[in-house]
Short mmCIF file of C-alpha atoms in Angstrom, two decimals:
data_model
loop_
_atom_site.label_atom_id
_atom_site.label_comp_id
_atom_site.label_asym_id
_atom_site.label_seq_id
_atom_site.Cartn_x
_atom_site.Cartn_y
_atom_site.Cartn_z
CA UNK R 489 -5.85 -27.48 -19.34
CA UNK R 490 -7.36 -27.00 -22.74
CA UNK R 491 -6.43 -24.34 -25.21
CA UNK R 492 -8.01 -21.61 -26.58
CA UNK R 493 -9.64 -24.11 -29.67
CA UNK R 494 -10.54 -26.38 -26.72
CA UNK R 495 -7.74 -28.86 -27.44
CA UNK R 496 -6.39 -30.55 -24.45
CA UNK R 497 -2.71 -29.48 -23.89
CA UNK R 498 0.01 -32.38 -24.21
CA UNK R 499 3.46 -32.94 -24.83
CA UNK R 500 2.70 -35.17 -27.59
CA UNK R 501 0.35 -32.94 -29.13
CA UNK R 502 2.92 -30.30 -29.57
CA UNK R 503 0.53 -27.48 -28.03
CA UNK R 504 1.80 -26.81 -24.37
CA UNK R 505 2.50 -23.03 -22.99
CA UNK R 506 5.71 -23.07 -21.00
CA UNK R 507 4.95 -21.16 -17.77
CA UNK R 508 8.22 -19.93 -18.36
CA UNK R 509 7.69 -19.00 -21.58
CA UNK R 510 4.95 -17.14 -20.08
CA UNK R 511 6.72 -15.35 -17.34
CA UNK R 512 8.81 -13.86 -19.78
CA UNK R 513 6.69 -12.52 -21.88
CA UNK R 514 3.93 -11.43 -19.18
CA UNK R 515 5.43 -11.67 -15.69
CA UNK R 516 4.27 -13.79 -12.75
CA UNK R 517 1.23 -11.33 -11.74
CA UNK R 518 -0.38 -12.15 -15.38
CA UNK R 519 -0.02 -15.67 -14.87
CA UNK R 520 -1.35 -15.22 -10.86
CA UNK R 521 -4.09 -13.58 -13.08
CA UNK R 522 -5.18 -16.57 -15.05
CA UNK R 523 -4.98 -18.89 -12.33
CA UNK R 524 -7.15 -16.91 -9.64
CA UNK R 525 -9.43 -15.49 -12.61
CA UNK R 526 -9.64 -19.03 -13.77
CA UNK R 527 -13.27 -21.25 -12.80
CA UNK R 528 -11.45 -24.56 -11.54
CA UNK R 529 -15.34 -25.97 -11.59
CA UNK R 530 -14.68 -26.14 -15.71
CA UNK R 531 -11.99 -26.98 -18.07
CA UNK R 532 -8.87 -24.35 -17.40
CA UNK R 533 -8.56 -22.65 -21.16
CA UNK R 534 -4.75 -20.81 -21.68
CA UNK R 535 -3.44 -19.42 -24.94
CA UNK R 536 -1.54 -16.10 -26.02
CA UNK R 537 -5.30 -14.40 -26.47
CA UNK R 538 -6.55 -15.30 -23.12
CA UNK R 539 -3.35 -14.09 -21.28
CA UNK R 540 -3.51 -10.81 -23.64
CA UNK R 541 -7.22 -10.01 -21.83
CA UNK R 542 -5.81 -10.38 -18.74
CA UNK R 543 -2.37 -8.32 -19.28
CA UNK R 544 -5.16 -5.77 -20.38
CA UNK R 545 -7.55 -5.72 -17.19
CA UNK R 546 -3.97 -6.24 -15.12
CA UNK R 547 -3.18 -2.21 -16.81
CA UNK R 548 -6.49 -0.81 -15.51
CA UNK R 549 -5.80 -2.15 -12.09
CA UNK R 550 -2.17 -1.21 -12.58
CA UNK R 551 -2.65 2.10 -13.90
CA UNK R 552 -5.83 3.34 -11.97
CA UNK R 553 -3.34 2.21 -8.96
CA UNK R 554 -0.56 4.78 -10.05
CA UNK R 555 -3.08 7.52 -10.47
CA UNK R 556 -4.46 7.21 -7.05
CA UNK R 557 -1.02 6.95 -5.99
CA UNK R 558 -0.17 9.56 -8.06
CA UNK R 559 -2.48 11.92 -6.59
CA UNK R 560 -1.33 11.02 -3.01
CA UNK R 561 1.83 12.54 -3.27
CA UNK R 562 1.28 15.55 -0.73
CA UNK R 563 -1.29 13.63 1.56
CA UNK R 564 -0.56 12.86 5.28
CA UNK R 565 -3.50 11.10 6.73
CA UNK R 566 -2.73 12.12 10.11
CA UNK R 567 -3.12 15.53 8.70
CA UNK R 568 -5.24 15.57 6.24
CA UNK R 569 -8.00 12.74 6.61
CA UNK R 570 -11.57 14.08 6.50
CA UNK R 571 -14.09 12.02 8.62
CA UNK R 572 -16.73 10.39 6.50
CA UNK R 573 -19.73 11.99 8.17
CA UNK R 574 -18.05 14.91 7.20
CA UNK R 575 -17.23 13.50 3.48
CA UNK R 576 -19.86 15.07 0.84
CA UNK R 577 -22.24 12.67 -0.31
CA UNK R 578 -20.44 11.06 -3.46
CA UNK R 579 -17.50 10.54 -1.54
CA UNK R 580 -19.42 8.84 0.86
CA UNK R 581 -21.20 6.66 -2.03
CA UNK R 582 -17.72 5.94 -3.10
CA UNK R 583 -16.34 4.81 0.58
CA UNK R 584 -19.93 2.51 1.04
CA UNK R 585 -18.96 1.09 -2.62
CA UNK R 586 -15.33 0.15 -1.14
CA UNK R 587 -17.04 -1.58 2.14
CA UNK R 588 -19.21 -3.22 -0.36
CA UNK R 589 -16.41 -4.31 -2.43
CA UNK R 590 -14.04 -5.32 1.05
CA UNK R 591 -17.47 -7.33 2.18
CA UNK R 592 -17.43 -9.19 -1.51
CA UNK R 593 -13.81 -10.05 -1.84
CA UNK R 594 -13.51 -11.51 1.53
CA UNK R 595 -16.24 -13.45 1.27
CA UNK R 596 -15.21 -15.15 -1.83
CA UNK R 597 -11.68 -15.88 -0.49
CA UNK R 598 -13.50 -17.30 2.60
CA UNK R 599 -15.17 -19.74 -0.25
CA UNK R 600 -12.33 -20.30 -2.28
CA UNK R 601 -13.76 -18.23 -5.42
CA UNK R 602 -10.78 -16.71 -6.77
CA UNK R 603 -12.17 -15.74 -9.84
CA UNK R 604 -14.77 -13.31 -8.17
CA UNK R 605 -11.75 -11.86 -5.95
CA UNK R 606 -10.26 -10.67 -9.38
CA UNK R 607 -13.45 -9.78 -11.94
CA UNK R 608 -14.24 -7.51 -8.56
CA UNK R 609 -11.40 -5.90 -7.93
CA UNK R 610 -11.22 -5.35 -11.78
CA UNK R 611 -14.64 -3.84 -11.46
CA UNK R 612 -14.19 -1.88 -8.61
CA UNK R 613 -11.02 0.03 -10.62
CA UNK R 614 -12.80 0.71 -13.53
CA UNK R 615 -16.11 1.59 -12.69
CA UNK R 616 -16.43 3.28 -8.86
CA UNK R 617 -12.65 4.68 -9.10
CA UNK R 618 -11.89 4.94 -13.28
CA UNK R 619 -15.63 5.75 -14.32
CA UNK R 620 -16.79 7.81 -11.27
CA UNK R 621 -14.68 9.16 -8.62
CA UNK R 622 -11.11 10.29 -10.52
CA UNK R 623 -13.51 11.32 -14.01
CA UNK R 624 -14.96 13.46 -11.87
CA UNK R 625 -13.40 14.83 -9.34
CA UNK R 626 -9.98 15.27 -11.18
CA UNK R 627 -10.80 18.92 -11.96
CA UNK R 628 -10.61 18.96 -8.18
CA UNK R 629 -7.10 17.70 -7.64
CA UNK R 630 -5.55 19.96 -10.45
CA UNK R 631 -7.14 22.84 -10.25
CA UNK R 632 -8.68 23.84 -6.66
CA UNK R 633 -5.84 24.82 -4.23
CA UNK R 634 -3.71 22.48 -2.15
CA UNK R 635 -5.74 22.12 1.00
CA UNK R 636 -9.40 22.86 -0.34
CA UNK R 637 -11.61 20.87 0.93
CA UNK R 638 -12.86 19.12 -2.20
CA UNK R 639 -9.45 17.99 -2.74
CA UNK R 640 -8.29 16.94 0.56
CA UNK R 641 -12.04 14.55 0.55
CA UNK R 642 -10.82 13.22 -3.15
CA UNK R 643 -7.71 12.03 -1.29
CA UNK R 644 -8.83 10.55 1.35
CA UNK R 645 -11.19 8.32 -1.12
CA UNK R 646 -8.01 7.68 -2.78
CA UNK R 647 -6.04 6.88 0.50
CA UNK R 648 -8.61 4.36 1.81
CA UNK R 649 -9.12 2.58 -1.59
CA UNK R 650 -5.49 2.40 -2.20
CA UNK R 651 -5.37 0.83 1.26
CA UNK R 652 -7.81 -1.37 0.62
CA UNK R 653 -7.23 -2.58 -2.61
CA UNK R 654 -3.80 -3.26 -1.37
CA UNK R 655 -4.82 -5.51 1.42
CA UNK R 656 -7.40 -7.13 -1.27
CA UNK R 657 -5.19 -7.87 -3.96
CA UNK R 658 -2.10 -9.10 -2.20
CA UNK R 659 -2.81 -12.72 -2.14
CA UNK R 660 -3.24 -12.81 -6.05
CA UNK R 661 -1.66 -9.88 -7.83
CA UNK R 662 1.57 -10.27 -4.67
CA UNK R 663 4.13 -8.75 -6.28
CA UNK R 664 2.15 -5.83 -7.32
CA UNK R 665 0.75 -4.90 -4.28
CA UNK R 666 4.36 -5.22 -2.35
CA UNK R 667 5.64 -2.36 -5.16
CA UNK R 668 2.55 -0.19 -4.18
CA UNK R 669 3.03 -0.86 -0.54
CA UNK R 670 6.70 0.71 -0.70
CA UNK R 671 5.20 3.40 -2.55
CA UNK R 672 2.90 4.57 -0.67
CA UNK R 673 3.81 7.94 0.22
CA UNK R 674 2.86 8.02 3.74
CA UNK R 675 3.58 6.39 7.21
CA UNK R 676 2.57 3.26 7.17
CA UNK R 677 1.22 1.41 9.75
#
């Protein structure tokens, strides 16, 4: 492991990051983060800036998490799921974006490629679900009535991604993927 300058890490040196230290100040997810996100093909590189960056990308993936949670509040799937042929066409784009994205991710944890796991999750949360989906269809949750349509198709975007990315991320980001999993606000099964 070399550090942000490119200086190999050693005791001697003076320059080591406690993982300890570390878990303190970012929790074990950030430091799951650094390892999975890491290219083990090339010198490892670990200092205070590089785990910043990745506490940052961890709060998208966090935070886009807790809105579609958020938003899930009154959904029942057995209720409430709309069938994707029935889906309107964006939602649809969205749903072939998420079996694009499932396709991907298992793939690269069939190869090892940890890195790819995480830069595609991170992706996937900020562009198809930050950028696209909750931008624009969040008129639609607030404002159309409880059981339109429109609504009821955002959530069950929201329900299969959350499902998904649950199921994706659980081998890297493990403890927070077991705090979404209890909070999912529907029968699980």
């Amino acid at each position: 492991v070399v550090d942000g300058k490119g200086l190999k890490m050693s005791k001697s040196l003076g320059n080591i990051m406690a993982p300890e230290d570390i878990l303190k100040k970012y929790g074990a997810d950030i430091l799951r983060i650094w390892v999975a996100s890491s290219d083990y093909a090339e010198d490892l590189r670990l200092d205070y800036s590089i785990l910043e960056q990745h506490a940052e990308s961890y709060r998208k993936i966090r935070n886009t998490c807790r809105f579609l949670l958020g938003n899930l509040y009154d959904f029942d799937p057995k209720k409430h799921l709309i069938p994707f042929e029935k889906l309107p066409e964006f939602e649809q784009y969205i749903l072939y974006r998420l079996s694009c994205l499932i396709q991907k991710v298992k793939k690269a944890y069939e190869e090892f490629d940890f890195h790819i796991v995480y830069h595609e999750i991170h992706r996937f949360c900020v562009v198809e679900l930050s950028a696209l989906i909750i931008d624009i269809n969040r008129d639609y949750l607030y404002c159309e009535a409880p059981d339109s349509f429109k609504r009821r198709a955002t959530q069950t975007v929201f329900y299969y991604a959350i499902e998904s990315l649950v199921k994706l991320m659980a081998p890297i980001l493990s403890f927070t993927a077991e705090d979404i999993w209890q909070s999912l606000p529907y029968e699980k099964e």
